[in-house]
């Protein structure tokens, strides 16, 4: 069952690799399954499998308690993080976690990305914060990520990587790329020695637009 959703997750995993957002078996992708009625199922990548040989049948289906409903392998170790976001952010239907390089540089440096780009504000929701450290798969990681993500669509996971969300899987993937672009531009501008922020009053206008589109 849920062939369409499994295929969408597999395709996002493949895009994530093609775009060099991860190395090896790292990163994970999930999709809320609203067809289950009240949206209490999710399709999620399996744990520790290589993406080039993965098939749609390998994608796990889990309920919101984390129980495996269908699939030959254990779901991703970061499943609690994905489910925690779905439970908190009702308009979010897709979650993508990657280890993209420039976002990870800032996650290691412990530096948030201030509001430097218009599309960062309209699509990601404004400044991108860094979480407190939490071990992969731990309740602390879920708690810290939800706190730093807030109403926004992207967050930097301390000493680990990044995470983006979206209303669709395609949107979540674009948000991953947009986050990586913002991180790269921020690092570049800082290396030139000058960072001009978007004017505060314009940040407020664009944040209002973002919340109108993405707010719960
Ligand atoms: Zn990771």
mmCIF file of C-alpha atoms and ligand atoms in Angstrom:
data_model
loop_
_atom_site.group_PDB
_atom_site.id
_atom_site.type_symbol
_atom_site.label_atom_id
_atom_site.label_comp_id
_atom_site.label_asym_id
_atom_site.label_seq_id
_atom_site.Cartn_x
_atom_site.Cartn_y
_atom_site.Cartn_z
ATOM 1 C CA UNK A 1 0.000 0.000 0.000
ATOM 2 C CA UNK A 2 0.906 3.707 -0.161
ATOM 3 C CA UNK A 3 2.967 3.204 -3.353
ATOM 4 C CA UNK A 4 2.631 6.851 -4.406
ATOM 5 C CA UNK A 5 3.906 8.201 -1.074
ATOM 6 C CA UNK A 6 6.805 5.694 -0.969
ATOM 7 C CA UNK A 7 7.819 6.685 -4.487
ATOM 8 C CA UNK A 8 7.770 10.382 -3.554
ATOM 9 C CA UNK A 9 10.051 9.736 -0.569
ATOM 10 C CA UNK A 10 12.449 7.644 -2.671
ATOM 11 C CA UNK A 11 12.634 10.340 -5.361
ATOM 12 C CA UNK A 12 13.375 13.017 -2.739
ATOM 13 C CA UNK A 13 16.167 10.846 -1.293
ATOM 14 C CA UNK A 14 17.655 10.481 -4.780
ATOM 15 C CA UNK A 15 17.433 14.260 -5.411
ATOM 16 C CA UNK A 16 19.085 14.861 -2.031
ATOM 17 C CA UNK A 17 22.035 12.704 -3.157
ATOM 18 C CA UNK A 18 22.246 14.233 -6.642
ATOM 19 C CA UNK A 19 22.425 17.688 -5.102
ATOM 20 C CA UNK A 20 25.263 16.630 -2.755
ATOM 21 C CA UNK A 21 23.257 17.396 0.355
ATOM 22 C CA UNK A 22 24.327 14.121 2.044
ATOM 23 C CA UNK A 23 27.126 11.519 2.073
ATOM 24 C CA UNK A 24 26.623 7.724 2.225
ATOM 25 C CA UNK A 25 23.454 6.611 3.993
ATOM 26 C CA UNK A 26 23.057 9.839 5.990
ATOM 27 C CA UNK A 27 20.040 12.124 5.881
ATOM 28 C CA UNK A 28 16.384 11.142 5.901
ATOM 29 C CA UNK A 29 13.078 12.086 4.299
ATOM 30 C CA UNK A 30 9.473 11.642 5.389
ATOM 31 C CA UNK A 31 6.000 12.442 4.130
ATOM 32 C CA UNK A 32 2.769 12.724 6.116
ATOM 33 C CA UNK A 33 0.023 10.467 4.703
ATOM 34 C CA UNK A 34 -3.232 12.411 4.935
ATOM 35 C CA UNK A 35 -5.109 9.648 3.100
ATOM 36 C CA UNK A 36 -5.034 7.757 6.399
ATOM 37 C CA UNK A 37 -7.900 10.009 7.522
ATOM 38 C CA UNK A 38 -6.562 12.246 10.269
ATOM 39 C CA UNK A 39 -2.973 12.204 9.026
ATOM 40 C CA UNK A 40 -1.653 9.746 11.550
ATOM 41 C CA UNK A 41 0.703 7.831 9.258
ATOM 42 C CA UNK A 42 3.999 8.772 7.633
ATOM 43 C CA UNK A 43 6.223 7.301 4.927
ATOM 44 C CA UNK A 44 9.894 7.557 5.985
ATOM 45 C CA UNK A 45 13.276 6.424 4.704
ATOM 46 C CA UNK A 46 14.664 3.216 6.260
ATOM 47 C CA UNK A 47 17.681 3.259 8.556
ATOM 48 C CA UNK A 48 21.185 2.750 7.173
ATOM 49 C CA UNK A 49 20.352 1.801 3.566
ATOM 50 C CA UNK A 50 22.248 3.065 0.534
ATOM 51 C CA UNK A 51 20.118 5.239 -1.721
ATOM 52 C CA UNK A 52 21.415 4.045 -5.102
ATOM 53 C CA UNK A 53 20.061 0.520 -4.553
ATOM 54 C CA UNK A 54 16.960 1.520 -2.586
ATOM 55 C CA UNK A 55 13.521 0.754 -4.018
ATOM 56 C CA UNK A 56 10.114 2.222 -3.151
ATOM 57 C CA UNK A 57 9.248 -1.022 -1.296
ATOM 58 C CA UNK A 58 12.113 -0.316 1.137
ATOM 59 C CA UNK A 59 10.414 2.866 2.424
ATOM 60 C CA UNK A 60 8.859 2.371 5.865
ATOM 61 C CA UNK A 61 5.287 3.274 6.820
ATOM 62 C CA UNK A 62 4.918 4.199 10.496
ATOM 63 C CA UNK A 63 2.110 5.457 12.689
ATOM 64 C CA UNK A 64 2.485 8.532 14.896
ATOM 65 C CA UNK A 65 3.441 6.359 17.873
ATOM 66 C CA UNK A 66 6.460 5.209 15.861
ATOM 67 C CA UNK A 67 5.138 1.705 15.197
ATOM 68 C CA UNK A 68 6.247 0.117 11.911
ATOM 69 C CA UNK A 69 3.103 -0.547 9.849
ATOM 70 C CA UNK A 70 4.726 -1.694 6.617
ATOM 71 C CA UNK A 71 8.237 -2.110 5.207
ATOM 72 C CA UNK A 72 11.144 -4.596 5.372
ATOM 73 C CA UNK A 73 13.547 -2.392 7.390
ATOM 74 C CA UNK A 74 13.584 -0.301 10.548
ATOM 75 C CA UNK A 75 12.615 3.332 9.986
ATOM 76 C CA UNK A 76 15.252 6.078 10.191
ATOM 77 C CA UNK A 77 16.784 6.693 13.623
ATOM 78 C CA UNK A 78 15.490 10.267 13.323
ATOM 79 C CA UNK A 79 11.857 9.120 13.090
ATOM 80 C CA UNK A 80 10.958 10.749 16.479
ATOM 81 C CA UNK A 81 12.188 14.079 15.108
ATOM 82 C CA UNK A 82 10.001 13.779 12.006
ATOM 83 C CA UNK A 83 6.923 12.691 13.988
ATOM 84 C CA UNK A 84 7.478 15.434 16.569
ATOM 85 C CA UNK A 85 7.370 18.036 13.803
ATOM 86 C CA UNK A 86 4.167 16.609 12.264
ATOM 87 C CA UNK A 87 2.462 16.637 15.660
ATOM 88 C CA UNK A 88 3.491 20.257 16.293
ATOM 89 C CA UNK A 89 3.248 21.834 12.834
ATOM 90 C CA UNK A 90 -0.113 20.930 11.311
ATOM 91 C CA UNK A 91 0.568 22.433 7.869
ATOM 92 C CA UNK A 92 3.872 20.606 7.475
ATOM 93 C CA UNK A 93 3.514 17.488 5.310
ATOM 94 C CA UNK A 94 7.172 16.749 4.519
ATOM 95 C CA UNK A 95 10.434 16.781 6.508
ATOM 96 C CA UNK A 96 13.944 16.477 5.055
ATOM 97 C CA UNK A 97 17.122 16.202 7.123
ATOM 98 C CA UNK A 98 20.473 16.547 5.358
ATOM 99 C CA UNK A 99 24.146 17.120 6.172
ATOM 100 C CA UNK A 100 24.668 19.861 3.560
ATOM 101 C CA UNK A 101 28.120 21.399 3.871
ATOM 102 C CA UNK A 102 27.610 25.148 4.348
ATOM 103 C CA UNK A 103 24.641 24.730 6.669
ATOM 104 C CA UNK A 104 26.730 22.243 8.670
ATOM 105 C CA UNK A 105 29.638 24.721 8.825
ATOM 106 C CA UNK A 106 27.345 27.192 10.601
ATOM 107 C CA UNK A 107 25.871 24.401 12.767
ATOM 108 C CA UNK A 108 29.419 23.574 13.919
ATOM 109 C CA UNK A 109 30.338 27.237 14.385
ATOM 110 C CA UNK A 110 27.112 27.745 16.346
ATOM 111 C CA UNK A 111 26.184 30.727 14.180
ATOM 112 C CA UNK A 112 22.591 31.468 13.180
ATOM 113 C CA UNK A 113 21.796 33.035 9.807
ATOM 114 C CA UNK A 114 20.255 36.492 10.314
ATOM 115 C CA UNK A 115 17.733 37.891 7.821
ATOM 116 C CA UNK A 116 20.067 38.503 4.863
ATOM 117 C CA UNK A 117 17.931 37.500 1.850
ATOM 118 C CA UNK A 118 14.334 38.167 0.780
ATOM 119 C CA UNK A 119 13.645 34.545 -0.235
ATOM 120 C CA UNK A 120 15.079 33.318 3.061
ATOM 121 C CA UNK A 121 12.355 35.298 4.857
ATOM 122 C CA UNK A 122 9.432 34.561 2.513
ATOM 123 C CA UNK A 123 10.191 30.822 2.174
ATOM 124 C CA UNK A 124 12.067 29.833 5.322
ATOM 125 C CA UNK A 125 10.425 32.298 7.700
ATOM 126 C CA UNK A 126 13.322 34.606 8.628
ATOM 127 C CA UNK A 127 16.468 34.045 10.699
ATOM 128 C CA UNK A 128 17.662 30.414 10.841
ATOM 129 C CA UNK A 129 18.536 29.392 14.398
ATOM 130 C CA UNK A 130 20.972 26.767 15.696
ATOM 131 C CA UNK A 131 19.642 24.130 18.110
ATOM 132 C CA UNK A 132 21.194 23.167 21.403
ATOM 133 C CA UNK A 133 23.137 19.921 20.925
ATOM 134 C CA UNK A 134 21.154 16.674 21.048
ATOM 135 C CA UNK A 135 22.278 13.137 20.167
ATOM 136 C CA UNK A 136 20.794 11.562 17.012
ATOM 137 C CA UNK A 137 17.500 9.819 17.754
ATOM 138 C CA UNK A 138 17.258 11.266 21.291
ATOM 139 C CA UNK A 139 14.272 13.074 22.847
ATOM 140 C CA UNK A 140 16.624 16.032 23.477
ATOM 141 C CA UNK A 141 17.232 16.401 19.745
ATOM 142 C CA UNK A 142 13.468 16.471 19.103
ATOM 143 C CA UNK A 143 12.886 19.033 21.871
ATOM 144 C CA UNK A 144 15.822 21.227 20.841
ATOM 145 C CA UNK A 145 14.932 21.098 17.144
ATOM 146 C CA UNK A 146 11.283 22.023 17.745
ATOM 147 C CA UNK A 147 12.357 24.950 19.949
ATOM 148 C CA UNK A 148 14.805 26.339 17.383
ATOM 149 C CA UNK A 149 12.570 25.611 14.370
ATOM 150 C CA UNK A 150 9.562 27.424 15.842
ATOM 151 C CA UNK A 151 7.181 28.499 13.069
ATOM 152 C CA UNK A 152 9.975 28.569 10.465
ATOM 153 C CA UNK A 153 10.757 26.059 7.680
ATOM 154 C CA UNK A 154 14.454 25.415 8.417
ATOM 155 C CA UNK A 155 16.833 24.935 11.322
ATOM 156 C CA UNK A 156 20.529 24.194 11.894
ATOM 157 C CA UNK A 157 21.179 21.105 14.085
ATOM 158 C CA UNK A 158 24.212 21.757 16.291
ATOM 159 C CA UNK A 159 27.305 19.720 15.301
ATOM 160 C CA UNK A 160 25.174 17.582 13.006
ATOM 161 C CA UNK A 161 23.454 19.082 9.956
ATOM 162 C CA UNK A 162 20.278 20.815 8.876
ATOM 163 C CA UNK A 163 16.552 20.207 8.603
ATOM 164 C CA UNK A 164 13.895 21.723 6.373
ATOM 165 C CA UNK A 165 10.153 21.223 6.215
ATOM 166 C CA UNK A 166 7.409 22.076 3.730
ATOM 167 C CA UNK A 167 3.766 21.663 2.809
ATOM 168 C CA UNK A 168 4.883 19.237 0.078
ATOM 169 C CA UNK A 169 7.977 17.105 -0.368
ATOM 170 C CA UNK A 170 9.047 19.241 -3.305
ATOM 171 C CA UNK A 171 8.752 22.372 -1.179
ATOM 172 C CA UNK A 172 10.777 20.773 1.631
ATOM 173 C CA UNK A 173 13.511 19.877 -0.866
ATOM 174 C CA UNK A 174 13.584 23.416 -2.291
ATOM 175 C CA UNK A 175 13.763 24.725 1.284
ATOM 176 C CA UNK A 176 16.831 22.516 1.905
ATOM 177 C CA UNK A 177 18.505 24.036 -1.135
ATOM 178 C CA UNK A 178 17.417 27.545 -0.137
ATOM 179 C CA UNK A 179 18.872 27.048 3.335
ATOM 180 C CA UNK A 180 22.155 25.833 1.865
ATOM 181 C CA UNK A 181 22.231 28.836 -0.493
ATOM 182 C CA UNK A 182 21.623 31.274 2.388
ATOM 183 C CA UNK A 183 24.361 29.591 4.472
ATOM 184 C CA UNK A 184 26.800 29.800 1.585
ATOM 185 C CA UNK A 185 26.017 33.453 0.883
ATOM 186 C CA UNK A 186 26.242 34.365 4.572
ATOM 187 C CA UNK A 187 29.650 32.719 4.932
ATOM 188 C CA UNK A 188 30.794 34.465 1.722
ATOM 189 C CA UNK A 189 29.585 37.895 2.828
ATOM 190 C CA UNK A 190 31.192 37.476 6.259
ATOM 191 C CA UNK A 191 34.463 36.508 4.599
ATOM 192 C CA UNK A 192 34.303 39.817 2.685
ATOM 193 C CA UNK A 193 33.957 41.519 6.040
ATOM 194 C CA UNK A 194 30.510 43.068 5.614
ATOM 195 C CA UNK A 195 26.958 41.767 6.027
ATOM 196 C CA UNK A 196 24.023 44.101 5.358
ATOM 197 C CA UNK A 197 20.767 42.809 6.823
ATOM 198 C CA UNK A 198 17.340 43.190 5.191
ATOM 199 C CA UNK A 199 15.791 46.379 6.710
ATOM 200 C CA UNK A 200 13.785 45.522 9.843
ATOM 201 C CA UNK A 201 10.489 46.961 8.579
ATOM 202 C CA UNK A 202 10.737 44.885 5.380
ATOM 203 C CA UNK A 203 11.531 41.782 7.457
ATOM 204 C CA UNK A 204 8.226 42.305 9.299
ATOM 205 C CA UNK A 205 6.258 42.647 6.026
ATOM 206 C CA UNK A 206 7.793 39.487 4.576
ATOM 207 C CA UNK A 207 7.393 37.523 7.819
ATOM 208 C CA UNK A 208 3.669 38.419 7.822
ATOM 209 C CA UNK A 209 3.430 37.033 4.279
ATOM 210 C CA UNK A 210 5.285 33.875 5.347
ATOM 211 C CA UNK A 211 2.979 33.280 8.320
ATOM 212 C CA UNK A 212 -0.140 33.871 6.157
ATOM 213 C CA UNK A 213 1.047 31.088 3.844
ATOM 214 C CA UNK A 214 2.720 28.686 6.285
ATOM 215 C CA UNK A 215 1.286 29.452 9.721
ATOM 216 C CA UNK A 216 -0.842 26.896 11.548
HETATM 217 ZN ZN1 LIG B 1 21.874 13.358 10.391
#
